[in-house]
mmCIF file of C-alpha atoms in Angstrom:
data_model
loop_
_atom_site.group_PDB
_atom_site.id
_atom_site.type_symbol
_atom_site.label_atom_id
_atom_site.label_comp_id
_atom_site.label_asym_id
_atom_site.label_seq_id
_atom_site.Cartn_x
_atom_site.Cartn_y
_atom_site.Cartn_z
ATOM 1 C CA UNK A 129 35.242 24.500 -22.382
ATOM 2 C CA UNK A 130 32.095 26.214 -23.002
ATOM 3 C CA UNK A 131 30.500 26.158 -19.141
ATOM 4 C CA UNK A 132 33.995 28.248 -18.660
ATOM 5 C CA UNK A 133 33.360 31.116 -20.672
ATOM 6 C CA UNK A 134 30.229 32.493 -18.977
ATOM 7 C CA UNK A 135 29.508 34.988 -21.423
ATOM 8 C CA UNK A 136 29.870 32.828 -24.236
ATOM 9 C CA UNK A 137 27.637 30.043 -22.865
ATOM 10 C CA UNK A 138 25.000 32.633 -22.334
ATOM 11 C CA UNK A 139 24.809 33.674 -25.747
ATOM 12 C CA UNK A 140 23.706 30.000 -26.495
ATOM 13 C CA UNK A 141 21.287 29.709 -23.441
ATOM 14 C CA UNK A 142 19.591 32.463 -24.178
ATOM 15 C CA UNK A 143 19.189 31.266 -27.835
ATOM 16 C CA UNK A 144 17.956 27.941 -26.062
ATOM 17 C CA UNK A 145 15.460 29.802 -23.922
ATOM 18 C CA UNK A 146 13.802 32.231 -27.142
ATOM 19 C CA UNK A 147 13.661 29.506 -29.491
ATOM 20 C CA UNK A 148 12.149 26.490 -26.740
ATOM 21 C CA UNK A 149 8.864 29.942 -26.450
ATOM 22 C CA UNK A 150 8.931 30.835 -29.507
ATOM 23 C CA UNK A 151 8.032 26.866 -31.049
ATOM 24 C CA UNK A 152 5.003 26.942 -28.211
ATOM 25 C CA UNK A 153 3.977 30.720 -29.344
ATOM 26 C CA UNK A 154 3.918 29.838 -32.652
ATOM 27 C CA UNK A 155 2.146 26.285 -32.538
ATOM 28 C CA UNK A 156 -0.329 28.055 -30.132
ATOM 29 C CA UNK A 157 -1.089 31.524 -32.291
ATOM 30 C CA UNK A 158 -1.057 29.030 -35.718
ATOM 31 C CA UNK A 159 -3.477 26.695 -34.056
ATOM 32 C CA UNK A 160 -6.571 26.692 -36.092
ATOM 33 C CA UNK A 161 -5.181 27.343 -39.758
ATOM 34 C CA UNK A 162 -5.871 25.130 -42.058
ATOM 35 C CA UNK A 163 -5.287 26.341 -45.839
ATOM 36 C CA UNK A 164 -2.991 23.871 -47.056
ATOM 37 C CA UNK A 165 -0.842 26.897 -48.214
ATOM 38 C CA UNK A 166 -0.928 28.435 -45.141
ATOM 39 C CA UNK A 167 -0.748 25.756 -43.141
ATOM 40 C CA UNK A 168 2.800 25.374 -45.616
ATOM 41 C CA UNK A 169 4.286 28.802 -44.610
ATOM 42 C CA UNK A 170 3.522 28.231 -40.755
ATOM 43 C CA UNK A 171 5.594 24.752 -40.851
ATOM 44 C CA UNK A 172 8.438 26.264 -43.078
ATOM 45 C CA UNK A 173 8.680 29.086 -40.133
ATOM 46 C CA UNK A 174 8.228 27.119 -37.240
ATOM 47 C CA UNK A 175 11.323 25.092 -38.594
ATOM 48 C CA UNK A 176 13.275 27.662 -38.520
ATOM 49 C CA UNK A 177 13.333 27.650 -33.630
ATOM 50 C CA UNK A 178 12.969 23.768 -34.294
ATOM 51 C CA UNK A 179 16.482 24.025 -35.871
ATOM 52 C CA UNK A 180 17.888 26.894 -33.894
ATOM 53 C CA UNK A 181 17.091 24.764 -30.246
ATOM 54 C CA UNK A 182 19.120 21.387 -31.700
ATOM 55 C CA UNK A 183 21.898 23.252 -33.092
ATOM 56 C CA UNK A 184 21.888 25.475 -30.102
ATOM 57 C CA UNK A 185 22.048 23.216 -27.223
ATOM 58 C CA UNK A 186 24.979 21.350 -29.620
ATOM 59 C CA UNK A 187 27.237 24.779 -28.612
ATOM 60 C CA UNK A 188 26.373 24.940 -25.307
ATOM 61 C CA UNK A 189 27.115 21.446 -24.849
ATOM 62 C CA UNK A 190 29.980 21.992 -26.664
ATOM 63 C CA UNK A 191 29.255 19.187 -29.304
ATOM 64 C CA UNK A 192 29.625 21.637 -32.249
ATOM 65 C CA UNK A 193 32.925 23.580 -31.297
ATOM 66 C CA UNK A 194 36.291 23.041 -32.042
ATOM 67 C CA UNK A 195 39.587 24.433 -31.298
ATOM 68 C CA UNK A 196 41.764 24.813 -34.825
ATOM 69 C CA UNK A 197 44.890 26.657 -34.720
ATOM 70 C CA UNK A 198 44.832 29.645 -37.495
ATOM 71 C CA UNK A 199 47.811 30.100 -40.313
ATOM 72 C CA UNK A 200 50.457 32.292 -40.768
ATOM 73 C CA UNK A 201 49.011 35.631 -42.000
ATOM 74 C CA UNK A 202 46.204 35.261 -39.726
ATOM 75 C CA UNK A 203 46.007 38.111 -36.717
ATOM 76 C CA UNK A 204 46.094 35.018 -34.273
ATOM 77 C CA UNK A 205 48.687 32.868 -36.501
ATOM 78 C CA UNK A 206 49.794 29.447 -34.731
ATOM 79 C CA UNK A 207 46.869 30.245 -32.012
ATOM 80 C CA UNK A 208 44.209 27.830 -31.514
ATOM 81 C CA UNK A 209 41.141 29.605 -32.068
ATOM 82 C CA UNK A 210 37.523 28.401 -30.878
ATOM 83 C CA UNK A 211 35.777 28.057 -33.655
ATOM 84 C CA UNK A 212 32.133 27.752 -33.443
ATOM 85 C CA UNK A 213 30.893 25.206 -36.703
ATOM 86 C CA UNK A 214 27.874 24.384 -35.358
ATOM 87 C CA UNK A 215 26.574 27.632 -36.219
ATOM 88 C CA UNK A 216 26.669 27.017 -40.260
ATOM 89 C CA UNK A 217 24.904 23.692 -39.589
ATOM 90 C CA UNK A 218 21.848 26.293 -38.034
ATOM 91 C CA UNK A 219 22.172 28.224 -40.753
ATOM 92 C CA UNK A 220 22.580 25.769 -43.618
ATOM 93 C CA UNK A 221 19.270 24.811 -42.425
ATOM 94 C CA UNK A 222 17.108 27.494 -41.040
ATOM 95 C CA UNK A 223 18.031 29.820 -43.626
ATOM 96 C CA UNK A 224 16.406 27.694 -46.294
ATOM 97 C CA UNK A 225 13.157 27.443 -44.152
ATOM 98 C CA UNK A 226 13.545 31.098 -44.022
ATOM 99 C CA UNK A 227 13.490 31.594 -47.849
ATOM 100 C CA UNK A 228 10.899 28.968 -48.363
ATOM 101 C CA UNK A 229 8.526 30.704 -46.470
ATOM 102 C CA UNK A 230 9.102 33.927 -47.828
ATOM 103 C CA UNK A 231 9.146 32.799 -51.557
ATOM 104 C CA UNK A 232 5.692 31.362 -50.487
ATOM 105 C CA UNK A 233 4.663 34.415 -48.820
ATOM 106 C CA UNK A 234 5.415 36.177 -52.142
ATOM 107 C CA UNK A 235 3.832 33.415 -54.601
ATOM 108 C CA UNK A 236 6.874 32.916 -56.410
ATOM 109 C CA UNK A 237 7.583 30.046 -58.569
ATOM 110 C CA UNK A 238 9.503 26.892 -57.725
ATOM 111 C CA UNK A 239 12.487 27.406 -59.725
ATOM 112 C CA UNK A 240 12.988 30.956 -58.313
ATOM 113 C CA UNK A 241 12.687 29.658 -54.491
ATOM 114 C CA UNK A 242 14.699 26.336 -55.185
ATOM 115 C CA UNK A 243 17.198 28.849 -56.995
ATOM 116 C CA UNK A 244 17.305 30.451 -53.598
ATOM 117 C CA UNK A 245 17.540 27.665 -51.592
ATOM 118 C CA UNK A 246 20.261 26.452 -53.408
ATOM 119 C CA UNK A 247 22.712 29.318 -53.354
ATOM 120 C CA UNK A 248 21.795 30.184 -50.326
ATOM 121 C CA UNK A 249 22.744 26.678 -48.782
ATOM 122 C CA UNK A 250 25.880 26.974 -50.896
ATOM 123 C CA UNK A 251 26.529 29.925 -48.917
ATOM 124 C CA UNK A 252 26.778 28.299 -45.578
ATOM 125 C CA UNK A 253 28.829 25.530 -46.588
ATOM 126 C CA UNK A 254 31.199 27.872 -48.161
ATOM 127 C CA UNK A 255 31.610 30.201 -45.317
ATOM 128 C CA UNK A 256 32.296 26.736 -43.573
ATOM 129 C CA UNK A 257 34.544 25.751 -45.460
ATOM 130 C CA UNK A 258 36.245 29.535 -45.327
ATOM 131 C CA UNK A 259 36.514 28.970 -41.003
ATOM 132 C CA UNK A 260 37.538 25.577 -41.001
ATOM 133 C CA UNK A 261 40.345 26.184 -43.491
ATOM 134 C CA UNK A 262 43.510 26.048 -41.877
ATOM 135 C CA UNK A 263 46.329 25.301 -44.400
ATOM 136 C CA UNK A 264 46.007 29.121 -45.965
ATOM 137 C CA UNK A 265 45.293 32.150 -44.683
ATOM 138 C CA UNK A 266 44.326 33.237 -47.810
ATOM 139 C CA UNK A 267 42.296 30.292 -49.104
ATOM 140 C CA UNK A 268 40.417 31.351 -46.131
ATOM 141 C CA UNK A 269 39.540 34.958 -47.374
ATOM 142 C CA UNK A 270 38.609 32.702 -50.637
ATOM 143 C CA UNK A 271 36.519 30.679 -49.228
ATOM 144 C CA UNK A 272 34.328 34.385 -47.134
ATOM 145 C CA UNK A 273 34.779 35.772 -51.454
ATOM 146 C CA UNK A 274 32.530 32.971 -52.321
ATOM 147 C CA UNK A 275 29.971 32.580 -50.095
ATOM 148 C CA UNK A 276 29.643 36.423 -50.349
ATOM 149 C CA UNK A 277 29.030 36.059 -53.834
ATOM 150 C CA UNK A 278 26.355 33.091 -53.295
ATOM 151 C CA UNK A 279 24.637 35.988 -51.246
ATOM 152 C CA UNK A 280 25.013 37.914 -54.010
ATOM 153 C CA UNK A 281 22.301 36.129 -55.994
ATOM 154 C CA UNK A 282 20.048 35.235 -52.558
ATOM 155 C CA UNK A 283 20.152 38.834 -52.056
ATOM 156 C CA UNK A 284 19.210 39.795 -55.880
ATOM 157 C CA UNK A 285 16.192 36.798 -55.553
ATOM 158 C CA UNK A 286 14.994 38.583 -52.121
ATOM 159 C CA UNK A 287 15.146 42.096 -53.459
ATOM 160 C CA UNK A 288 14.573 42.173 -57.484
ATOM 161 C CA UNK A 289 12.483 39.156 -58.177
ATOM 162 C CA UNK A 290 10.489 38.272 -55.121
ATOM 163 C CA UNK A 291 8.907 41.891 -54.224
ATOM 164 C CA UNK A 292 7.519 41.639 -58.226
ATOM 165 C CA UNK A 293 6.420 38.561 -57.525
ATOM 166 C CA UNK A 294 5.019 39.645 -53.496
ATOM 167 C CA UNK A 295 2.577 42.708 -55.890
ATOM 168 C CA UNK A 296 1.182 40.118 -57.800
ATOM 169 C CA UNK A 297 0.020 37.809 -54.681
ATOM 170 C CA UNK A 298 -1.194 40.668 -53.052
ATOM 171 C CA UNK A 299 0.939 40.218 -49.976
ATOM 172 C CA UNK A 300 3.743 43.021 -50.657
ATOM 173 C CA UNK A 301 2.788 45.259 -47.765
ATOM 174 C CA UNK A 302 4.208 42.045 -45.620
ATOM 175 C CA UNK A 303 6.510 41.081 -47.469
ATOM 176 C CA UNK A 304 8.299 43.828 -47.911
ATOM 177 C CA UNK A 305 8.432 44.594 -44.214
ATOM 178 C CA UNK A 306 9.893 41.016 -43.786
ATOM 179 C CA UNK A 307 12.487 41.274 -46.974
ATOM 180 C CA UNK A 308 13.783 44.712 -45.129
ATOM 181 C CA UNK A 309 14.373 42.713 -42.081
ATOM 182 C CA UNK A 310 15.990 40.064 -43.608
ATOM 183 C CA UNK A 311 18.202 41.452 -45.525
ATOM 184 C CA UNK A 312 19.456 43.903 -43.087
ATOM 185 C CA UNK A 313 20.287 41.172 -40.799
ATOM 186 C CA UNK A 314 21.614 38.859 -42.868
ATOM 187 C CA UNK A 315 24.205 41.468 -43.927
ATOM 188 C CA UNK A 316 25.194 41.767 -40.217
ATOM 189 C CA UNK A 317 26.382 37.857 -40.425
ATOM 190 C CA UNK A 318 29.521 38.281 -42.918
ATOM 191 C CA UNK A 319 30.270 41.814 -41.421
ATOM 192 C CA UNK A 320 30.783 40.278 -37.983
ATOM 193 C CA UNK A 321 32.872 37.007 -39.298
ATOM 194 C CA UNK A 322 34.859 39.388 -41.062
ATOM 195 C CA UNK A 323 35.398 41.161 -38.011
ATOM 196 C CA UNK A 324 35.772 38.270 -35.349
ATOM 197 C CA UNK A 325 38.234 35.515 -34.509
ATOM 198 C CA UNK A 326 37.598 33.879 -37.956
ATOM 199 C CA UNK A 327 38.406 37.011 -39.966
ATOM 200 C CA UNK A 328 40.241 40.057 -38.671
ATOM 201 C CA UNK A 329 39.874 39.393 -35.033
ATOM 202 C CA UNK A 330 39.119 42.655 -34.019
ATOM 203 C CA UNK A 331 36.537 41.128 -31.787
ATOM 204 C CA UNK A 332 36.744 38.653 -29.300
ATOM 205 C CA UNK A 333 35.115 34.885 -29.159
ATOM 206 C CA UNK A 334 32.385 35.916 -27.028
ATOM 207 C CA UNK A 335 31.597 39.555 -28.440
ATOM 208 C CA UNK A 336 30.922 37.496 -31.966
ATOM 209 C CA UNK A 337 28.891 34.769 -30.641
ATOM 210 C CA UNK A 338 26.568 37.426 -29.167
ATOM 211 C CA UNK A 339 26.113 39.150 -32.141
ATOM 212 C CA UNK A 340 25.548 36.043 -34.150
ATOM 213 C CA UNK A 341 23.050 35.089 -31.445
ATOM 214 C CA UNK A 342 21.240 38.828 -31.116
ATOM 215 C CA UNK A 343 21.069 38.519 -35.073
ATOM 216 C CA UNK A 344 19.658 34.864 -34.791
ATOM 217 C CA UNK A 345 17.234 36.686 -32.802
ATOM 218 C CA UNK A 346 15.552 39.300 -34.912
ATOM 219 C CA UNK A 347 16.396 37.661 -38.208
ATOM 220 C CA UNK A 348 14.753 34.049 -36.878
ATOM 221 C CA UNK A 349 12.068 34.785 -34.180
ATOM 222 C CA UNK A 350 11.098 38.472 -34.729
ATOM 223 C CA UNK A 351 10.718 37.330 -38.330
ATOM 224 C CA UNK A 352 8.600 34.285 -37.254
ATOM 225 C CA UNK A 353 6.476 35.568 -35.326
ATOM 226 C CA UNK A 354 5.625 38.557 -37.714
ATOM 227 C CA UNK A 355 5.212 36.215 -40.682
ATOM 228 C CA UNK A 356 2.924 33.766 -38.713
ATOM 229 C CA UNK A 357 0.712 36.252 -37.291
ATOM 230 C CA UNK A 358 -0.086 37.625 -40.309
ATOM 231 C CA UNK A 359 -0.879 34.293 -41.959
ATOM 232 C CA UNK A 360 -3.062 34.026 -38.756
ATOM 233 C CA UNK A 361 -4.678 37.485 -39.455
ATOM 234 C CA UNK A 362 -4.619 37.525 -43.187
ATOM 235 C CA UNK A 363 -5.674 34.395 -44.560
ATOM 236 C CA UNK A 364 -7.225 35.310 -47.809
ATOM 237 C CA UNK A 365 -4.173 37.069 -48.866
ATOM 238 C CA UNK A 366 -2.000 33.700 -48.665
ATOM 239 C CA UNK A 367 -4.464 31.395 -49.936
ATOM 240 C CA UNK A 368 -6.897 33.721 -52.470
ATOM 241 C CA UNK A 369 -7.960 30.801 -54.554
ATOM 242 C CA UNK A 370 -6.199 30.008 -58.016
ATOM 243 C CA UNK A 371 -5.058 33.357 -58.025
ATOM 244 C CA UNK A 372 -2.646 33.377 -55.708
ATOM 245 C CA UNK A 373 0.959 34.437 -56.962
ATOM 246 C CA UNK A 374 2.978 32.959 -59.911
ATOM 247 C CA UNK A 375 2.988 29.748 -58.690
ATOM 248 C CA UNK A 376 -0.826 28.625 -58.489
ATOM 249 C CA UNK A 377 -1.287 30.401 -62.328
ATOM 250 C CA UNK A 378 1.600 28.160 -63.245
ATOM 251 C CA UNK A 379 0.025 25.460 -61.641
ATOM 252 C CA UNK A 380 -3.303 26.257 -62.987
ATOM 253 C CA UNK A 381 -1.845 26.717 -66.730
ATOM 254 C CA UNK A 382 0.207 23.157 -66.404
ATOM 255 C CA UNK A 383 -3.592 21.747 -65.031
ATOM 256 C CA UNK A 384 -5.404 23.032 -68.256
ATOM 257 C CA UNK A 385 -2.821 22.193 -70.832
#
């Protein structure tokens, strides 16, 4: 079904290809760190092609796709529509990598970055749930209100809390850089559902999964490699001692009392 739709197929090989160079890149440029902290934030980031090659080649072997027919209300109503689930599993996982290693990056505390993780997971099983949901066209939409309200607070973590956070480690230069990125990608991802087979259908099957996949690109390995190499370049400003961020003077504080 996949290998018929040439267009469509290369969206995922080309996904295949990036993310296969960019794990080698990455193990190769992070080769010699050692900083437990560092060595943290490289791993977080390096999960993020690790995840993106399994989920991947589970499209383009069309292990992770699914034909559902959408409801009445829907642009395609009674149609069976390809819809392409495997991609929330990617993101349900990479995106947490993605947010560990930038609430690292900033030296935020654990309950900020687990308070990210968590909505930001919720977020990808909600917009799930929002294209799998055939019974209502407008549980659907539900479903997309949600999950763009979990992004809500990811997005408030990423661009209120964390840069404070980023000025105290030291590392805001970076991390700023990286939280423009992010974000601005990241708000491509419910723009384009909205706009594809799962949501308006103003665009085509393939037209979306190249847009998820040239987002995937920039958002994932652009990111990666920029975050890495500056770990690489800039040690002391991830590691700095006991002073690092809000989490080692927490740490430090819960050592003394």
């Amino acid at each position: 079904m996949v290998m018929e739709d040439t267009a469509l197929a290369a969206s995922f090989w080309v996904n295949i290809a990036l993310a296969g160079f960019s794990i080698l890149l990455f193990a190769y440029i992070a080769r010699n760190v050692e900083d437990p902290r560092a060595t943290l934030i490289v791993v977080a980031t390096m999960i993020v092609p690790v995840v993106s090659l399994s989920s991947y080649t589970g499209l383009a072997s069309g292990l992770t796709i699914s034909l559902i027919e959408m409801p009445p209300g829907h642009a395609l109503a009674g149609e069976e529509v390809l819809t392409m689930w495997g991609r929330y599993l990617t993101w349900a996982l990479s995106t947490p990598a993605i947010l560990l290693a930038l609430g690292l990056l900033a030296g935020s505390n654990v309950t900020r970055i687990f308070t990210a993780v968590t909505f930001d997971i919720a977020m990808c099983v909600t917009g799930l749930a929002a294209a799998l949901t055939t019974s209502s066209h407008l549980l659907r939409w539900f479903w997309y209100f949600i999950s763009c309200t979990f992004f809500l607070v990811v997005l408030y973590i990423i661009l209120v809390e964390w840069p404070k956070d980023a000025d105290a480690a030291g590392t805001a230069d970076i991390f700023n850089t990286l939280k423009i990125l992010t974000v601005v990608m990241w708000l491509g991802y419910p723009i384009f559902w909205a706009l594809g087979t799962e949501g308006i259908a103003v665009l085509d099957i393939a037209i979306t999964s190249w847009a998820y996949s040239g987002l995937d690109v920039i958002a994932k390995y652009v990111f990666a490699y920029l975050l890495i190499s500056y770990v690489v370049d800039e040690p002391d400003s991830v590691t700095a001692g006991s002073d690092y961020g809000i989490t080692s003077r927490g740490s430090v504080a819960m050592a003394d009392d």
